[in-house]
Every structure is written in C-alpha cells, then in structure tokens.
PDB file of C-alpha atoms in Angstrom:
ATOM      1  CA  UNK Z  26     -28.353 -43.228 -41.569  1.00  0.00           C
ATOM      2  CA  UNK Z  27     -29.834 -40.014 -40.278  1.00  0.00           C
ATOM      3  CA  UNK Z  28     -28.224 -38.439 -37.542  1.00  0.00           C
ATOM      4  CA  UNK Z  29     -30.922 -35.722 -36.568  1.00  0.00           C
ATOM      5  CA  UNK Z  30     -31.052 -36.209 -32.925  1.00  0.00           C
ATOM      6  CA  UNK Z  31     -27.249 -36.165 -32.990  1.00  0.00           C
ATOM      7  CA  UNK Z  32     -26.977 -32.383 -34.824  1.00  0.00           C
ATOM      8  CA  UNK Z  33     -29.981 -31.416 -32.308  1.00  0.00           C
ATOM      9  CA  UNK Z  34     -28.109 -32.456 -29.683  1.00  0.00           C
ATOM     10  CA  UNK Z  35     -25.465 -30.697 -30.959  1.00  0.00           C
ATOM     11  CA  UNK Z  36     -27.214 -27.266 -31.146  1.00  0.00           C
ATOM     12  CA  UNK Z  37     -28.417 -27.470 -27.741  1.00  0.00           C
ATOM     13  CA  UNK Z  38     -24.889 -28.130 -26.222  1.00  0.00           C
ATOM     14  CA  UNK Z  39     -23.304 -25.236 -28.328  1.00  0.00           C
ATOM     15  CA  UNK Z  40     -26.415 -23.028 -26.946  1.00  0.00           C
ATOM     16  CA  UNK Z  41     -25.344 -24.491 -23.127  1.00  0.00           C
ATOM     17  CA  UNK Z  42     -28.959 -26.089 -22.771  1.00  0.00           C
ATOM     18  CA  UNK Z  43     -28.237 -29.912 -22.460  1.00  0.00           C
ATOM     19  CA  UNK Z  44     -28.045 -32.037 -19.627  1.00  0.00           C
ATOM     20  CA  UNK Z  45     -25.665 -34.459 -18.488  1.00  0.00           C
ATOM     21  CA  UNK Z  46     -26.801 -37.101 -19.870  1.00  0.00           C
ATOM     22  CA  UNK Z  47     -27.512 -35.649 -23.391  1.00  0.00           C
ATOM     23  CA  UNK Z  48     -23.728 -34.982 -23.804  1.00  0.00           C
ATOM     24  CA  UNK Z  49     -22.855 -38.418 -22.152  1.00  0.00           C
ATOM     25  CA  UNK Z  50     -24.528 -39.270 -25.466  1.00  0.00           C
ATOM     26  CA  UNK Z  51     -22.520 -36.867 -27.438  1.00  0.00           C
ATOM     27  CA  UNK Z  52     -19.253 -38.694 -26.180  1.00  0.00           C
ATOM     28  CA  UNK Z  53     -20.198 -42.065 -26.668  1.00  0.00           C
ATOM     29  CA  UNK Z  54     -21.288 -40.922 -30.554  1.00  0.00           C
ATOM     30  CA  UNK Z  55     -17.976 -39.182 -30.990  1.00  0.00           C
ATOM     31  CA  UNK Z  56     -15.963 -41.879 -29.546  1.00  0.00           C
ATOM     32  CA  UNK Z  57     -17.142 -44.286 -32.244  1.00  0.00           C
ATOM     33  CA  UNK Z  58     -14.640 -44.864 -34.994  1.00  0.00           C
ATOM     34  CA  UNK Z  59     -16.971 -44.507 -38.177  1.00  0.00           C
ATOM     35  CA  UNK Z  60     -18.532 -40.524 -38.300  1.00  0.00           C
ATOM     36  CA  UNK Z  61     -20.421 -38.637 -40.890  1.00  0.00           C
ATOM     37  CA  UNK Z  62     -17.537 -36.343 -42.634  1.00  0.00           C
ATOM     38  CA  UNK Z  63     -19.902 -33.405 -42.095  1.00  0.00           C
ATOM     39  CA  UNK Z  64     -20.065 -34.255 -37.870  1.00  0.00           C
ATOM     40  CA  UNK Z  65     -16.086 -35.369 -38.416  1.00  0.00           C
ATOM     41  CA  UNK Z  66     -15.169 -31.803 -36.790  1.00  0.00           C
ATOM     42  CA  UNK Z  67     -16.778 -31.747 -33.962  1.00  0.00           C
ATOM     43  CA  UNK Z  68     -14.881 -35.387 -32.758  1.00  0.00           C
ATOM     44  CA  UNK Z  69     -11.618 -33.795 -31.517  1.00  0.00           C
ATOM     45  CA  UNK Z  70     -13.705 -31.718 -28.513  1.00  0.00           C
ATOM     46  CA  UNK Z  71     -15.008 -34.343 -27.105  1.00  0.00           C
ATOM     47  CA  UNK Z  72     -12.209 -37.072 -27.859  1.00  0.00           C
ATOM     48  CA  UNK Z  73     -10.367 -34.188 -26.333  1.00  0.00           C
ATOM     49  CA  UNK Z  74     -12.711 -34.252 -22.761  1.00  0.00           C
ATOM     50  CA  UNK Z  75     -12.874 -38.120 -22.852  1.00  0.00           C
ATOM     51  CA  UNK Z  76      -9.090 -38.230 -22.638  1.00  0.00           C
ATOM     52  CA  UNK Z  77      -8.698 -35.078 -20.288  1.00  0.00           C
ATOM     53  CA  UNK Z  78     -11.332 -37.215 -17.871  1.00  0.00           C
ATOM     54  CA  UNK Z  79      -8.947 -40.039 -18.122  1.00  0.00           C
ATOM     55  CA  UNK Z  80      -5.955 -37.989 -17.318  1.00  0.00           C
ATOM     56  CA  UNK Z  81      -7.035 -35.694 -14.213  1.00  0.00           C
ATOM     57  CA  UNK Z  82      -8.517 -38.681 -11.599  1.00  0.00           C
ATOM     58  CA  UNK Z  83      -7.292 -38.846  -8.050  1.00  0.00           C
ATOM     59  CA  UNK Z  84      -6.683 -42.142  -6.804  1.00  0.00           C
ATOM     60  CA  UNK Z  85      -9.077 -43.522  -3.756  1.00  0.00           C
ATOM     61  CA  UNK Z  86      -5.957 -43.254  -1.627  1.00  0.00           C
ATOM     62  CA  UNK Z  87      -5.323 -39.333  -2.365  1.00  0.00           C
ATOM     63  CA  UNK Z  88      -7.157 -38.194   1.316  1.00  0.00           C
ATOM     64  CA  UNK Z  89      -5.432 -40.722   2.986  1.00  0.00           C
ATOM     65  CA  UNK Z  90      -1.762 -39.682   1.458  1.00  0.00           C
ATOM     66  CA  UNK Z  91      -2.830 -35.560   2.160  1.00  0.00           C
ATOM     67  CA  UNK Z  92      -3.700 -36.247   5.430  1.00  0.00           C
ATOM     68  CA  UNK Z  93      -0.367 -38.197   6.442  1.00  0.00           C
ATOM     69  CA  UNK Z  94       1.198 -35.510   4.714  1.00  0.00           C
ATOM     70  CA  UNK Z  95      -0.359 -32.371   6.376  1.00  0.00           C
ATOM     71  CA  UNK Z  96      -0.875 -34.309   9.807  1.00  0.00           C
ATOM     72  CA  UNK Z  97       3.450 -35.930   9.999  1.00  0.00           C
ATOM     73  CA  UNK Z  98       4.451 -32.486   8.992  1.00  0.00           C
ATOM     74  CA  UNK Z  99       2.490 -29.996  10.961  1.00  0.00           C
ATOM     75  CA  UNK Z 100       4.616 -27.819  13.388  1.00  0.00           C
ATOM     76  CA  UNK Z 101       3.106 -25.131  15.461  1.00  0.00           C
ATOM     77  CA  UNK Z 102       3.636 -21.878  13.890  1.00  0.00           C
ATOM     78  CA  UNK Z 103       5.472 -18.953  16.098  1.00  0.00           C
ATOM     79  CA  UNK Z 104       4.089 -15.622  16.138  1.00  0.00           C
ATOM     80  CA  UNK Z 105       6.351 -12.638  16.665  1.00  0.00           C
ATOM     81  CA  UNK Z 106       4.913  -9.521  18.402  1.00  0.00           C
ATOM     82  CA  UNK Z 107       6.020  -6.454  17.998  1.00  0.00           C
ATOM     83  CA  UNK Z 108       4.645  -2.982  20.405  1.00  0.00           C
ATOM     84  CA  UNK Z 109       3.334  -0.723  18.216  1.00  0.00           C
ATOM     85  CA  UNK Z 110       4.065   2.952  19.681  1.00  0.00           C
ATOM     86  CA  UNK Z 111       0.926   5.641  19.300  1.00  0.00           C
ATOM     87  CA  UNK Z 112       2.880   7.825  17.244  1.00  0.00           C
ATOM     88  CA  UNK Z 113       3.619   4.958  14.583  1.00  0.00           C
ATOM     89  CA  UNK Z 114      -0.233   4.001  14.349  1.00  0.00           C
ATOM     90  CA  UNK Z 115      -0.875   7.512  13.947  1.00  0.00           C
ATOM     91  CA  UNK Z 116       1.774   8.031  11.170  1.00  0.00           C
ATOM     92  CA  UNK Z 117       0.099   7.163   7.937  1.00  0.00           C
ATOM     93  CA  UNK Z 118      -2.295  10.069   8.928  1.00  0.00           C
ATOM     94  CA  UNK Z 119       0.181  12.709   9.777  1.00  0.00           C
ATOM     95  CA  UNK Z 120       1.233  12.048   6.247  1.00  0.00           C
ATOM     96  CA  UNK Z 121      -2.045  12.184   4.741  1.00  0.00           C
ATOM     97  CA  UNK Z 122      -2.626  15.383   6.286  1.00  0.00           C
ATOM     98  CA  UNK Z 123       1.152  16.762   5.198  1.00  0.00           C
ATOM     99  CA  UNK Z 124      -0.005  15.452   1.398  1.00  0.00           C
ATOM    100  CA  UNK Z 125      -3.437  17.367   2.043  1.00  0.00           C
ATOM    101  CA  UNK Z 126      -2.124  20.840   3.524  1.00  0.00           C
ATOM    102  CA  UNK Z 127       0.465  20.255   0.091  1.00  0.00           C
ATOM    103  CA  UNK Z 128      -1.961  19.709  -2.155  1.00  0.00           C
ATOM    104  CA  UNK Z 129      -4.146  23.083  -0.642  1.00  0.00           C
ATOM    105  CA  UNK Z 130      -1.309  25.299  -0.512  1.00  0.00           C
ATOM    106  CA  UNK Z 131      -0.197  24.573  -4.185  1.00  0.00           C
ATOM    107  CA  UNK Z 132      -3.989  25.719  -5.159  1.00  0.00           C
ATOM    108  CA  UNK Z 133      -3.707  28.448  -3.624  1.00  0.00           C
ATOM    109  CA  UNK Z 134      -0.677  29.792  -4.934  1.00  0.00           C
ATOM    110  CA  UNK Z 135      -1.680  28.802  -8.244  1.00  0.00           C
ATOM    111  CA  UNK Z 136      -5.354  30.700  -7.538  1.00  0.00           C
ATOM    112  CA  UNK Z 137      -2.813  33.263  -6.792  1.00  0.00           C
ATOM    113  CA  UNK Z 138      -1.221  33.569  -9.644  1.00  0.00           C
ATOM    114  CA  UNK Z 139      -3.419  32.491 -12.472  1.00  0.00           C
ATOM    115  CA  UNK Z 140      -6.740  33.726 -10.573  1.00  0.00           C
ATOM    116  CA  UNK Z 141      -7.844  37.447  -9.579  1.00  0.00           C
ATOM    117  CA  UNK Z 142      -4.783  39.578  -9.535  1.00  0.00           C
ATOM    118  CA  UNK Z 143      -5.607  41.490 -12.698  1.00  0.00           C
ATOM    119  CA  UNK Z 144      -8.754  42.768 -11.765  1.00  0.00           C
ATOM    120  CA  UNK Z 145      -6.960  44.393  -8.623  1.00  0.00           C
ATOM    121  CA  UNK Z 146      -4.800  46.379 -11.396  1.00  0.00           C
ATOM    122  CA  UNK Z 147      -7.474  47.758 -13.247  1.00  0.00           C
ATOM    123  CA  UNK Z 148      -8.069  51.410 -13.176  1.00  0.00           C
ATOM    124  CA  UNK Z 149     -12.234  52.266 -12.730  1.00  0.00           C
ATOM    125  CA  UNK Z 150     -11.902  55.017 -15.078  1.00  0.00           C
ATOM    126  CA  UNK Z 151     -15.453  56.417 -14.183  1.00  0.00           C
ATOM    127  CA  UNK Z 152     -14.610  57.205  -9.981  1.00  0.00           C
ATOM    128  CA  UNK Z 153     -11.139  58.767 -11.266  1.00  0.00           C
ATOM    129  CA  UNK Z 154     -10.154  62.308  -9.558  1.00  0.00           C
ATOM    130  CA  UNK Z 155      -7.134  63.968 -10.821  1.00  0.00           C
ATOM    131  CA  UNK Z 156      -4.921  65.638  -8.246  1.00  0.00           C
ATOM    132  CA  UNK Z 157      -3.980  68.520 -10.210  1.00  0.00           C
ATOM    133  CA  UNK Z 158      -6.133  70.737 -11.642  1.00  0.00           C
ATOM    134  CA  UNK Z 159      -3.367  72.369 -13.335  1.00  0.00           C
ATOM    135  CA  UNK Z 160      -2.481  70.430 -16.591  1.00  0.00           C
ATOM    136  CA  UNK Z 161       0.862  71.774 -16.261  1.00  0.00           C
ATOM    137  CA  UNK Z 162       1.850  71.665 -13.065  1.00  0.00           C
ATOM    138  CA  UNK Z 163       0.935  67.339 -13.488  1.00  0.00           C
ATOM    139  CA  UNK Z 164       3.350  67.427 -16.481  1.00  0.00           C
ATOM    140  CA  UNK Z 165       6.010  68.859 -14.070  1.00  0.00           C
ATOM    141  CA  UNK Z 166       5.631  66.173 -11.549  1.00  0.00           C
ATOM    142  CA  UNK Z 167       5.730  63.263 -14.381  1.00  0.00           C
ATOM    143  CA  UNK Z 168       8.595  64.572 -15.825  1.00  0.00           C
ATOM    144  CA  UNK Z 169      11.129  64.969 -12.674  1.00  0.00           C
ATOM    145  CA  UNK Z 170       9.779  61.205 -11.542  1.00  0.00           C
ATOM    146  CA  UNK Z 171      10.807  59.899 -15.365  1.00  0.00           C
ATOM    147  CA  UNK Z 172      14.189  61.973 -14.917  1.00  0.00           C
ATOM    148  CA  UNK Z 173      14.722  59.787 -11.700  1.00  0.00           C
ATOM    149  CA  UNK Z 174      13.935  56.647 -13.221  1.00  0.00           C
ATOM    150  CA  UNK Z 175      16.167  57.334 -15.972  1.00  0.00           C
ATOM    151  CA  UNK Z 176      18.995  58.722 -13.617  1.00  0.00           C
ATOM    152  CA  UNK Z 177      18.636  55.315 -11.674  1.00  0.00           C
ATOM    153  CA  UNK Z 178      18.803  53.453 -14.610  1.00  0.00           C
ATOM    154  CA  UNK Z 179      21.979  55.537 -15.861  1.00  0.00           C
ATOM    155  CA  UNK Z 180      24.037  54.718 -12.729  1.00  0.00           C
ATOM    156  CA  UNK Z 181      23.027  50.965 -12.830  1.00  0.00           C
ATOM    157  CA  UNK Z 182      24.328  50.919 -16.667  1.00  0.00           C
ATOM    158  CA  UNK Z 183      27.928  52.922 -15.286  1.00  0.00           C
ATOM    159  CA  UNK Z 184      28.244  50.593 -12.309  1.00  0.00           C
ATOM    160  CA  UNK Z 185      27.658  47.252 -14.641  1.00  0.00           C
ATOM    161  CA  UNK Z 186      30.751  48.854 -17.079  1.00  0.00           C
ATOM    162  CA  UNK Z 187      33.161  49.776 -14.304  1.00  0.00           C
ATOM    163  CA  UNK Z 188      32.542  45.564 -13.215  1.00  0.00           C
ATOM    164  CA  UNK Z 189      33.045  45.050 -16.804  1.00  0.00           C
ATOM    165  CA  UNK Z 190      35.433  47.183 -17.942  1.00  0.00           C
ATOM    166  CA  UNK Z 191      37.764  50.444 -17.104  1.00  0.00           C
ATOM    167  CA  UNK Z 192      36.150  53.559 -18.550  1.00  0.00           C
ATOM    168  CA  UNK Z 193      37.283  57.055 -17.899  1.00  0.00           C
ATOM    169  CA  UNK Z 194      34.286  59.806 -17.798  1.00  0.00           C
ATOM    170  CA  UNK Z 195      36.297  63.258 -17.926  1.00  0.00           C
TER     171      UNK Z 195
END
C-alpha cells in the first residue's frame, strides 16, 4: 500500500501548515491498529491527543453547576478605608530625594578625593620667585624650621616613654 498522502500530510503538520481537517485525517490513520513500521513512531502523538481529548471534556451541565456555585455563595465584599495623611503620600518621595542627595554627596567626596587635588599641589616651576636673594641667608631659615620639626618630634618620642616607661634624663 502506498501511504504518500499520509507522509505529506505528515510534513505539512510538522511544518504547522495543515488544517483541521487534514490532521482529523492524521488521527483517524494513527488510530488504526495495523501501521507501516516506518510511520509506527509517529502513533503515540496522536494516540496521545485522541486520549487527552477524551480526558479534558466538560459535561453539558458544567455552566449550570458554576453558576449555582458562584451565585449560592456570593457575599458582598467589605471594603476597609483607611485616611491617608499628606505627609504619608508624600513619603516615598522624601526618601527618594534622601537616596538622591546620598547618592550626590558620595560623588562628590569621592571627586574629592580621587579627582583634582593633585594638580592644586603642583609647583609651576616657570612663575617661581625666590624670597631670598641670599643663598645663605635661605639655608638659615630651612635649617632653624627643620631644628623645630625635629625638636617637636623629640618631645613627642620623651612624652610616649615617660607613658611607657620611667626614664631618668640627668
């Protein structure tokens, strides 16, 4: 037997271009009890829709039984009011604004910090003017403010051992 129209059919259902009736025809081919072995694995999809049909009909009675069951049991449903204040409408956007004002002072502190603030320390070499036109008299000057710093750091160190420890200076 040559089962042409039935592999046709076939290639048009798997490509979504038959009609209704075409895989009515399909089912009733399938549903037959003697198959080709080669068409043998395409029988459990549509034995599988013939008994799925089978399985999912509503009765002619299924309005009637939904709308004794939705009309018997219907009870008015209360609705609870509530006053909403201004202030509590308003809310969500105070905090939107709180989380925006954040979000802009963070980037600026870290534009701060990671941003321009070395090129405020940098020395223009070219529109330096010394102060001293003595050589010497600048050496002075750096000296007694390094013999400060290092008498500053010399009583720090003293005061940090007399926490730590007694020591005797004679």
């Amino acid at each position: 037997m040559d089962y042409k129209y039935i592999e046709q059919l076939l290639d048009r259902y798997f490509a979504a271009e038959t009609t209704l009736e075409e895989e009515n025809i399909l089912r009733a081919f399938f549903s037959q009890k003697v198959i080709p072995a080669d068409l043998e694995q395409y029988r459990d999809l549509f034995a599988f829709q013939l008994s799925e049909r089978q399985e999912v009909q509503l009765g002619d009675d299924f309005d009637a039984r939904m709308l004794e069951l939705i009309g018997d049991n219907r009870q008015p449903a209360t609705v609870k009011a509530r006053e909403i204040r201004l202030s509590q409408r308003f809310m969500p956007l105070f905090k939107a604004a709180a989380v925006v004002a954040i979000f802009l002072t963070l980037g600026q502190a870290a534009q701060f910090s990671m941003g321009d603030s070395q090129s405020d320390d940098e020395i223009d070499y070219a529109s330096y003017k010394d102060t001293y036109e003595d050589p010497s008299v600048a050496y002075d000057k750096v000296q007694s403010a390094l013999q400060m710093v290092g008498e500053g750091f010399n009583a720090q160190q003293l005061d940090g051992m007399a926490k730590d420890s007694t020591v005797v200076i004679e």
